[in-house]
């Protein structure tokens, strides 16, 4: 009897240890397909009420914020960027006349269709490198080429036109912010699913402006200037964590903006939003426009064909 009891205890202990060893690595994997069935998540076109309570705009205890709220893109300037870690223009895509006749689901459908035809590891739809100060930021023929490329892949004229308008406006704003700090702008239009950067970090370049056009949320960022990367990684302090909405225009200051200048705020701590899934386990893809202020020492300027 004692031998049988000892054998049962040994097997139970061995099983629990084995299960812990097998299951712990699985919980760390970024791709999670077996999700409980439930209603599909609501898509957002900039509706803050859809955010979880902890992710809505919450002031930090002393009222200070890392990201300055602006009413329009014209408020972005080198002076404004120097005194903060980020700039944010809240914008609801629903309110844009250009998208008045476009359904949310139609936008997401065209994004998912495009995602099925690109490399899921980088999701790059289009790219352009533009020298600062050497010529007009975006030439007409470059806009035409990008527009044609995106129409083929997205098949949604209204969204493509919005991308082009935003690209030109952001390039002009980034030229103002990054003047004298780098030699070029890199424009990227990407589809982001599980290929996202979900770790808290700071960018090691001058800065980035980013807009999300589909999915549920935009970039997540720390809105407390007193919080360090180490602190937020350790505790993920929700009181200082916020999320840009779909449609919002966000400038993210990088570590190379002007780290040695007196009074210059630190680079913005941020990460991609958590990946969203449908009830069947499929990924909800985000369509993003990025304009990065970087130093580029290669010779390939202009339109870069990702294919």
XYZ file of C-alpha atoms in Angstrom:
307
model
C 0.000 0.000 0.000
C 2.828 2.382 0.931
C 4.633 1.561 -2.305
C 1.478 2.264 -4.335
C 0.939 5.602 -2.548
C 4.566 6.591 -3.116
C 4.271 5.694 -6.788
C 1.123 7.829 -7.166
C 2.800 10.807 -5.477
C 5.885 10.403 -7.684
C 3.808 10.333 -10.875
C 1.729 13.327 -9.812
C 4.836 15.357 -8.993
C 6.532 14.364 -12.243
C 3.460 15.277 -14.275
C 3.174 18.731 -12.689
C 6.855 19.475 -13.281
C 6.643 18.291 -16.884
C 3.527 20.360 -17.559
C 5.142 23.472 -16.086
C 8.211 22.975 -18.257
C 6.135 22.553 -21.422
C 3.524 25.246 -20.803
C 5.726 28.076 -19.565
C 7.513 28.607 -22.917
C 4.165 28.535 -24.722
C 2.903 31.474 -22.666
C 5.836 33.513 -23.908
C 5.177 32.942 -27.595
C 3.862 36.004 -29.487
C 1.617 33.935 -31.749
C -1.453 32.641 -29.962
C -4.025 30.901 -32.121
C -6.198 28.923 -29.704
C -8.428 31.641 -28.310
C -11.780 31.262 -26.687
C -14.728 31.835 -28.962
C -16.571 35.092 -28.528
C -17.948 38.077 -30.418
C -15.515 39.705 -32.852
C -13.950 42.926 -31.505
C -15.420 46.233 -32.588
C -13.285 48.156 -35.034
C -12.348 51.728 -34.299
C -12.096 54.806 -36.447
C -10.968 56.984 -33.582
C -13.703 56.348 -30.998
C -12.119 56.696 -27.565
C -15.071 55.089 -25.782
C -13.950 51.713 -27.145
C -10.703 51.885 -25.140
C -10.416 49.906 -21.891
C -10.613 52.251 -18.893
C -6.913 51.843 -18.102
C -5.939 52.882 -21.634
C -7.957 56.085 -21.909
C -6.338 59.503 -21.521
C -5.344 59.698 -17.846
C -3.349 62.543 -16.361
C -0.205 61.694 -14.446
C -0.274 62.484 -10.689
C 1.495 65.836 -10.998
C -0.218 66.809 -14.248
C 2.957 66.595 -16.336
C 2.795 64.720 -19.617
C 5.421 63.348 -21.967
C 3.266 63.982 -25.032
C 1.886 67.410 -25.888
C -1.657 67.463 -27.307
C -2.030 69.650 -30.400
C -5.152 70.780 -32.217
C -3.604 70.487 -35.683
C -0.417 69.529 -37.480
C 0.488 73.208 -37.898
C 1.236 73.238 -34.150
C 4.211 70.924 -34.688
C 7.525 72.781 -34.667
C 11.133 72.308 -33.655
C 10.496 74.406 -30.546
C 7.470 72.327 -29.531
C 9.318 69.054 -30.136
C 12.326 70.181 -28.095
C 10.243 70.688 -24.959
C 8.390 67.371 -24.976
C 8.917 63.702 -25.792
C 6.086 63.557 -28.294
C 3.342 65.452 -30.086
C -0.191 64.159 -30.652
C -2.964 65.418 -32.920
C -6.185 63.549 -32.016
C -8.171 62.891 -35.174
C -11.200 60.740 -35.804
C -11.271 59.227 -39.248
C -15.061 59.167 -39.089
C -15.036 62.969 -39.106
C -13.065 63.234 -42.358
C -15.225 64.150 -45.337
C -12.998 62.000 -47.564
C -14.170 58.869 -45.715
C -17.822 59.850 -45.333
C -18.988 57.015 -47.606
C -16.456 54.399 -46.464
C -17.533 51.696 -44.046
C -15.183 50.606 -41.273
C -15.422 46.975 -42.314
C -14.558 47.852 -45.918
C -11.308 49.462 -44.766
C -10.379 46.440 -42.663
C -11.293 44.058 -45.499
C -9.005 45.802 -47.977
C -6.198 45.786 -45.402
C -6.551 42.057 -44.735
C -6.661 41.346 -48.472
C -3.432 43.283 -48.948
C -1.847 41.508 -45.966
C -2.432 38.127 -47.588
C -0.185 39.142 -50.482
C 2.863 40.539 -48.659
C 5.680 39.113 -46.562
C 4.178 38.784 -43.083
C 7.572 39.331 -41.453
C 7.896 42.963 -42.523
C 4.520 43.800 -44.083
C 6.016 46.577 -46.189
C 3.683 47.934 -48.879
C 5.716 50.933 -50.020
C 8.843 52.846 -49.071
C 10.554 56.099 -50.082
C 13.736 57.872 -48.974
C 13.635 61.619 -49.303
C 16.664 63.916 -48.793
C 16.063 66.922 -46.562
C 16.982 70.283 -48.021
C 18.113 69.094 -51.453
C 14.789 69.377 -53.253
C 11.053 69.485 -52.761
C 10.243 66.883 -50.150
C 7.933 64.717 -52.215
C 7.965 65.178 -55.964
C 4.768 64.792 -57.982
C 6.054 61.753 -59.869
C 6.922 60.042 -56.576
C 3.433 60.641 -55.232
C 1.969 59.217 -58.453
C 4.160 56.115 -58.268
C 3.295 55.473 -54.619
C -0.380 56.049 -55.279
C -0.406 53.538 -58.138
C 1.446 50.947 -56.041
C -0.978 51.315 -53.142
C -4.114 51.269 -55.298
C -3.058 47.896 -56.667
C -2.468 46.489 -53.191
C -5.215 48.164 -51.161
C -7.924 48.724 -53.799
C -9.477 51.444 -51.644
C -9.101 54.859 -53.370
C -10.257 56.917 -50.395
C -7.752 55.375 -47.992
C -4.946 55.635 -50.560
C -5.704 59.325 -51.105
C -5.705 59.893 -47.346
C -2.335 58.137 -47.101
C -0.894 60.397 -49.800
C -2.266 63.569 -48.201
C -0.962 62.550 -44.779
C 2.413 61.563 -46.197
C 2.951 64.987 -47.785
C 1.794 66.817 -44.651
C 3.937 64.692 -42.332
C 7.020 65.059 -44.512
C 6.657 68.837 -44.348
C 6.140 68.753 -40.563
C 9.069 66.378 -40.007
C 11.336 68.565 -42.135
C 10.583 71.429 -39.752
C 11.135 69.316 -36.631
C 14.274 67.526 -37.862
C 16.014 70.438 -39.623
C 19.768 70.199 -39.078
C 19.487 66.920 -37.180
C 19.594 64.380 -40.040
C 19.890 64.189 -43.826
C 16.712 62.419 -44.813
C 13.209 61.149 -44.235
C 12.178 57.534 -44.738
C 8.517 56.960 -45.548
C 7.103 53.499 -44.916
C 3.561 52.243 -45.414
C 3.232 48.961 -43.558
C 0.792 46.239 -42.614
C 1.370 45.178 -39.011
C -0.029 42.049 -37.402
C 2.076 39.758 -35.253
C 5.217 41.364 -36.706
C 5.006 44.210 -34.180
C 7.402 45.493 -31.545
C 5.558 44.919 -28.276
C 8.414 45.674 -25.894
C 8.761 49.047 -24.223
C 11.615 50.927 -25.883
C 12.968 54.237 -27.158
C 13.939 54.712 -30.809
C 17.597 55.325 -31.635
C 17.098 57.902 -34.365
C 15.887 61.509 -34.520
C 12.163 60.837 -34.520
C 9.133 59.223 -36.109
C 5.642 60.345 -36.991
C 3.076 57.562 -37.233
C -0.599 57.161 -38.119
C -2.678 53.985 -37.791
C -5.621 53.618 -40.217
C -7.124 50.244 -39.294
C -7.318 47.853 -36.378
C -8.346 48.792 -32.874
C -5.608 51.032 -31.476
C -2.525 52.985 -32.439
C 0.843 53.214 -30.701
C 0.942 52.748 -26.913
C 3.163 55.195 -25.022
C 4.212 56.237 -21.529
C 2.839 59.704 -20.783
C 4.805 60.316 -17.594
C 8.167 62.117 -17.936
C 9.198 60.752 -14.540
C 8.896 57.098 -15.602
C 11.943 55.258 -16.972
C 12.008 52.306 -19.361
C 13.149 50.055 -16.507
C 10.272 51.151 -14.279
C 7.555 50.666 -16.867
C 8.956 47.287 -17.961
C 8.974 46.166 -14.346
C 5.542 47.409 -13.304
C 3.752 48.462 -16.534
C 2.304 51.456 -14.644
C -1.176 51.819 -16.111
C -1.724 55.308 -14.699
C 0.871 56.643 -17.135
C 0.171 54.387 -20.127
C -1.930 55.731 -22.978
C -2.748 54.725 -26.523
C -3.094 56.754 -29.683
C -6.357 56.095 -31.457
C -6.863 54.961 -35.025
C -6.493 58.136 -37.088
C -4.431 60.065 -34.515
C -1.143 61.613 -35.683
C 1.715 60.946 -33.243
C 5.302 62.240 -33.220
C 7.740 60.056 -31.278
C 10.993 61.730 -30.323
C 14.029 59.457 -30.665
C 17.239 59.277 -28.647
C 19.237 61.035 -31.384
C 16.979 64.093 -31.501
C 19.262 66.275 -29.376
C 20.261 64.316 -26.317
C 22.959 66.770 -25.190
C 20.909 69.954 -25.437
C 19.836 71.667 -22.210
C 16.107 71.515 -21.665
C 15.520 68.883 -24.350
C 13.065 66.212 -23.223
C 13.978 62.538 -23.377
C 12.977 60.129 -26.108
C 9.424 58.820 -25.831
C 8.960 55.385 -24.264
C 6.507 53.444 -26.415
C 5.549 50.116 -27.989
C 3.125 48.660 -30.479
C -0.354 47.936 -29.134
C -1.169 44.391 -28.160
C -2.054 42.249 -31.150
C -5.808 41.928 -31.613
C -7.470 38.697 -32.736
C -10.870 37.725 -34.043
C -12.919 34.951 -32.494
C -11.523 32.473 -35.042
C -7.931 33.294 -34.014
C -7.035 35.347 -37.095
C -5.049 38.541 -36.618
C -6.574 42.003 -37.053
C -4.013 43.830 -39.199
C -3.079 47.477 -38.719
C -2.315 49.742 -41.683
C 0.322 52.304 -40.664
C 2.112 55.256 -42.206
C 5.547 56.045 -40.737
C 7.787 58.984 -41.538
C 11.192 58.594 -39.880
C 13.840 61.312 -39.568
C 17.114 59.421 -40.047
C 20.669 59.720 -41.309
C 21.011 57.668 -44.492
C 24.423 57.129 -46.089
C 23.442 54.926 -49.016
C 22.802 55.969 -52.587
C 19.265 54.689 -53.059
C 16.973 57.700 -52.707
C 13.442 58.006 -54.023
C 10.865 55.203 -54.301
C 11.998 51.827 -52.956
C 10.033 48.912 -54.371
C 9.624 46.368 -51.538
C 9.200 43.579 -54.083
